[in-house]
Amino acid sequence: MQRHLISAADLSRDDAVLILDTAEEMARVADRPIKKLPTLRGRTVVNLFFEDSTRTRISFEAAEKRLSADVINFSAKGSSVSKGESLKDTAQTLEAMGVDAVVIRHGASGAPYRLATSGWIDAAVINAGDGTHQHPTQALLDAFTMRRRLVGRDTGLGQDLAGRRVTIVGDVLHSRVARSNVDLLHTLGAEVTLVAPPTLLPVGVESWPCAVSYDLDSTLPKSDAVMMLRVQRERMNAAFFPTEREYSRRYGLDGDRMAKLPEHAIVMHPGPMVRGMEITAEVADSDRCTAVEQVANGVSIRMAVLYLLLGGNEPAAAPIRTEEK
Ligand code: NCD
């Protein structure tokens, strides 16, 4: 494992499988009456959020607390960043406090990389989403969810997603979730197809390790998982499609479309969902939709990442038994 987690593309197949397998062990902690491990006792983790977040922020905090780390939450709103303080000054403040890891979400693509390589700070850096670039822990929790649902929990250990067909639908252009998933799923041997209007596909997508289609209906029957993306209006400065109705009609997932999926296939969404736009309430609330499960799995994945980047040499889940003695 590397010292930082900046991009899903940096993970080798072995790294990715190690994180997924460790997350399985962490998930077992959630089934215990006391959901806590002493692994990161005495270590300090800062959650540095310059951009809005619900799931990712709460889930990192839950993961850190379950590993007994000391947690500092920082959001740009209400901090000196709104007075014009730079990332460098913020980083040096954290360094002065002796933090061991920084979880950073930032609107600028490349901010976590800058933090990890600048020498401003000695801590491990975990990217929790940077601009339209990467969101590696999201891709990991998505792969974990797919592996559990499509490969099976018992056979899951050491298994990957080789040959599974994953369709990612919607605003690929602005989506760090799509980029991270394409990278990780490719590493794990899955076959990814992106479906989007041509205006919402990035320039150069032909060189990505995946297929591209403009036709959702013909792709669905060949999918083991379909991942719906939110249209990221906050990152748009122009009109990328005629109307919302037109977008939903062609690229939204409703009950009729969902019926075109094979019986075993799952519907995924990283959240936040815009019901009525990319996904109807009927689909979002159906048993096939894993959105809520993805959130729960996010805690296990983030525990695994924190443990592997910061943790000791002991097995992840063993210390609790030592304590119980
Ligand atoms: C996504 C994000 O912020 O990149 N959400 C998430 O982290 N679960 C996707 C989005 O905002 O649509």
XYZ file of C-alpha atoms in Angstrom, residues 19-271:
253
model
C -8.783 -3.139 1.033
C -11.953 -5.029 0.059
C -10.989 -8.060 2.165
C -10.049 -5.849 5.138
C -13.405 -4.070 4.783
C -15.130 -7.467 5.137
C -13.372 -7.868 8.496
C -14.374 -4.337 9.470
C -18.004 -5.024 8.515
C -18.021 -7.811 11.093
C -17.216 -5.229 13.784
C -20.509 -3.522 12.920
C -22.330 -6.712 13.959
C -20.778 -6.656 17.443
C -22.601 -5.093 20.380
C -19.665 -2.681 20.844
C -18.753 -1.433 17.401
C -15.299 -0.214 18.305
C -11.693 -1.277 17.782
C -8.741 0.309 19.615
C -6.594 0.272 16.447
C -6.109 4.042 16.033
C -6.116 5.014 19.712
C -3.964 8.094 20.193
C -3.906 8.949 16.465
C -5.496 12.149 15.199
C -7.480 12.365 11.971
C -8.744 15.639 10.481
C -11.715 15.784 8.147
C -10.991 18.783 5.954
C -14.109 19.552 3.935
C -13.997 22.496 1.547
C -17.056 21.219 -0.352
C -20.503 20.108 0.784
C -20.973 16.504 1.778
C -23.418 14.393 3.745
C -22.617 10.700 3.289
C -18.865 10.916 2.779
C -18.236 13.192 5.756
C -20.456 11.303 8.192
C -19.101 7.977 7.028
C -15.441 8.974 7.433
C -16.223 10.295 10.901
C -18.013 7.074 11.873
C -15.087 5.014 10.526
C -12.513 7.076 12.442
C -14.499 6.839 15.686
C -15.003 3.080 15.311
C -11.223 2.779 15.115
C -10.889 4.975 18.265
C -9.032 7.833 16.533
C -9.245 11.398 17.827
C -11.326 13.229 15.233
C -11.169 16.901 14.266
C -13.831 18.167 11.874
C -13.067 21.157 9.750
C -15.436 22.664 7.223
C -14.380 25.627 5.127
C -17.596 27.466 5.889
C -17.141 29.197 9.226
C -13.339 28.782 9.181
C -10.584 31.226 8.233
C -10.731 29.849 4.679
C -13.687 32.176 4.145
C -11.318 34.980 5.225
C -8.998 34.030 2.352
C -6.622 31.605 4.067
C -4.792 29.349 1.622
C -4.609 25.560 1.577
C -0.935 25.872 2.539
C -1.670 27.888 5.673
C -4.505 25.566 6.638
C -2.193 22.564 6.144
C 0.560 24.121 8.243
C -1.913 24.774 11.037
C -2.861 21.096 11.000
C 0.782 20.053 10.901
C 1.458 22.199 13.962
C -1.253 20.237 15.773
C 0.421 16.947 14.875
C -2.289 15.231 12.850
C -1.647 11.726 11.539
C -4.105 11.722 8.642
C -6.042 14.277 6.630
C -9.236 13.363 4.823
C -9.770 16.103 2.286
C -12.646 17.080 0.003
C -11.971 20.038 -2.242
C -13.611 21.703 -5.244
C -10.293 21.905 -7.075
C -9.101 18.779 -8.870
C -5.587 18.049 -7.628
C -5.869 19.642 -4.155
C -5.286 16.328 -2.283
C -2.293 15.536 -4.515
C -0.854 18.969 -3.776
C -1.330 18.411 -0.056
C 0.332 14.979 -0.196
C 3.339 16.060 -2.242
C 3.929 19.655 -1.139
C 5.904 18.901 2.013
C 3.568 21.217 3.960
C 2.368 18.329 6.027
C 3.670 14.921 7.064
C 0.289 13.209 7.483
C -1.275 10.527 5.284
C -3.693 12.152 2.834
C -6.978 10.528 1.818
C -8.916 12.032 -1.064
C -12.631 12.302 -0.224
C -13.455 13.861 -3.609
C -11.554 16.522 -5.564
C -13.388 18.545 -8.211
C -14.296 16.374 -11.174
C -11.165 14.250 -10.705
C -11.312 11.348 -8.214
C -13.242 9.890 -5.277
C -11.363 6.651 -4.589
C -13.176 5.523 -1.427
C -16.492 5.822 -3.292
C -15.204 3.481 -6.011
C -13.972 1.080 -3.327
C -17.306 1.029 -1.504
C -19.093 0.543 -4.814
C -16.821 -2.395 -5.692
C -17.380 -3.798 -2.190
C -21.162 -3.536 -2.651
C -20.980 -5.216 -6.069
C -18.734 -7.970 -4.790
C -21.079 -8.712 -1.889
C -24.191 -8.666 -4.063
C -22.895 -10.239 -7.265
C -20.058 -12.526 -6.172
C -21.326 -13.411 -2.703
C -20.183 -12.755 0.818
C -18.689 -16.147 1.549
C -16.865 -16.523 -1.717
C -16.020 -12.813 -1.595
C -12.635 -13.001 0.090
C -9.903 -12.696 -2.495
C -12.439 -12.748 -5.321
C -12.726 -9.904 -7.755
C -15.281 -8.663 -10.203
C -13.704 -10.182 -13.311
C -16.155 -10.302 -16.199
C -18.981 -8.492 -14.373
C -20.686 -5.890 -16.563
C -21.210 -2.479 -14.980
C -23.104 0.347 -16.695
C -22.544 3.908 -15.432
C -25.229 6.344 -16.558
C -25.512 10.131 -16.636
C -23.292 13.131 -16.006
C -19.936 11.439 -16.560
C -18.355 14.759 -17.544
C -18.564 16.213 -14.029
C -18.355 12.943 -12.107
C -15.339 11.983 -10.014
C -17.388 8.922 -9.027
C -17.475 7.752 -12.659
C -13.740 8.344 -13.180
C -12.782 6.489 -10.005
C -15.124 3.610 -10.789
C -13.821 3.193 -14.346
C -10.249 3.004 -13.010
C -10.938 0.604 -10.149
C -13.379 -1.647 -11.998
C -10.915 -1.967 -14.854
C -8.200 -2.981 -12.373
C -10.587 -5.574 -10.910
C -11.366 -6.989 -14.355
C -14.966 -5.766 -14.743
C -16.332 -4.505 -18.069
C -17.617 -0.945 -17.806
C -19.960 0.819 -20.233
C -20.642 4.542 -19.878
C -24.041 5.769 -21.072
C -24.597 9.520 -21.361
C -25.671 12.226 -23.763
C -22.645 13.188 -25.924
C -22.536 16.607 -24.197
C -21.995 14.958 -20.800
C -19.037 12.813 -21.843
C -15.518 14.204 -21.379
C -13.165 14.889 -24.267
C -10.797 11.930 -24.587
C -13.223 9.366 -23.145
C -12.248 7.056 -26.043
C -8.932 6.461 -24.291
C -10.570 5.342 -21.022
C -10.569 1.583 -20.357
C -14.325 1.215 -20.981
C -17.013 1.204 -23.677
C -19.337 4.138 -24.456
C -22.979 4.034 -25.562
C -25.748 6.600 -26.047
C -28.505 4.023 -25.771
C -29.527 3.008 -22.249
C -32.293 0.597 -23.282
C -30.000 -1.652 -25.292
C -27.302 -1.659 -22.566
C -29.512 -2.575 -19.598
C -30.171 -6.242 -20.529
C -26.384 -6.797 -20.633
C -25.689 -5.259 -17.188
C -25.003 -6.901 -13.831
C -25.051 -3.500 -12.125
C -26.273 -0.124 -13.299
C -24.944 2.961 -11.522
C -27.018 6.137 -11.865
C -25.217 9.486 -11.528
C -26.671 12.795 -10.416
C -26.642 15.655 -12.921
C -24.151 17.971 -11.173
C -25.724 21.354 -11.810
C -23.324 23.094 -9.425
C -20.474 22.275 -11.816
C -22.327 23.370 -14.972
C -21.934 26.765 -16.595
C -23.992 26.035 -19.714
C -26.992 24.013 -20.911
C -25.905 20.427 -21.532
C -29.346 19.047 -22.469
C -32.637 20.591 -23.687
C -34.904 20.045 -20.647
C -34.995 17.939 -17.489
C -37.927 16.010 -18.926
C -35.989 15.176 -22.045
C -32.993 14.061 -19.924
C -35.143 11.802 -17.709
C -36.932 10.334 -20.721
C -33.659 9.227 -22.337
C -31.282 8.671 -19.434
C -33.450 8.334 -16.320
C -34.185 4.970 -14.706
C -37.866 4.228 -14.091
C -39.704 0.992 -13.300
C -40.207 0.045 -16.966
C -36.539 0.450 -17.749
C -35.470 -1.381 -14.595
C -37.520 -4.365 -15.817
C -35.062 -4.656 -18.730
C -32.241 -5.570 -16.355
C -31.417 -9.251 -15.778
C -33.099 -10.577 -12.647
C -29.917 -10.639 -10.532
C -28.809 -7.119 -11.508
C -28.569 -4.299 -8.966
C -29.228 -0.553 -9.224
C -26.605 1.660 -7.562
C -26.428 5.372 -6.741
C -23.645 7.204 -4.858
C -26.125 9.800 -3.554
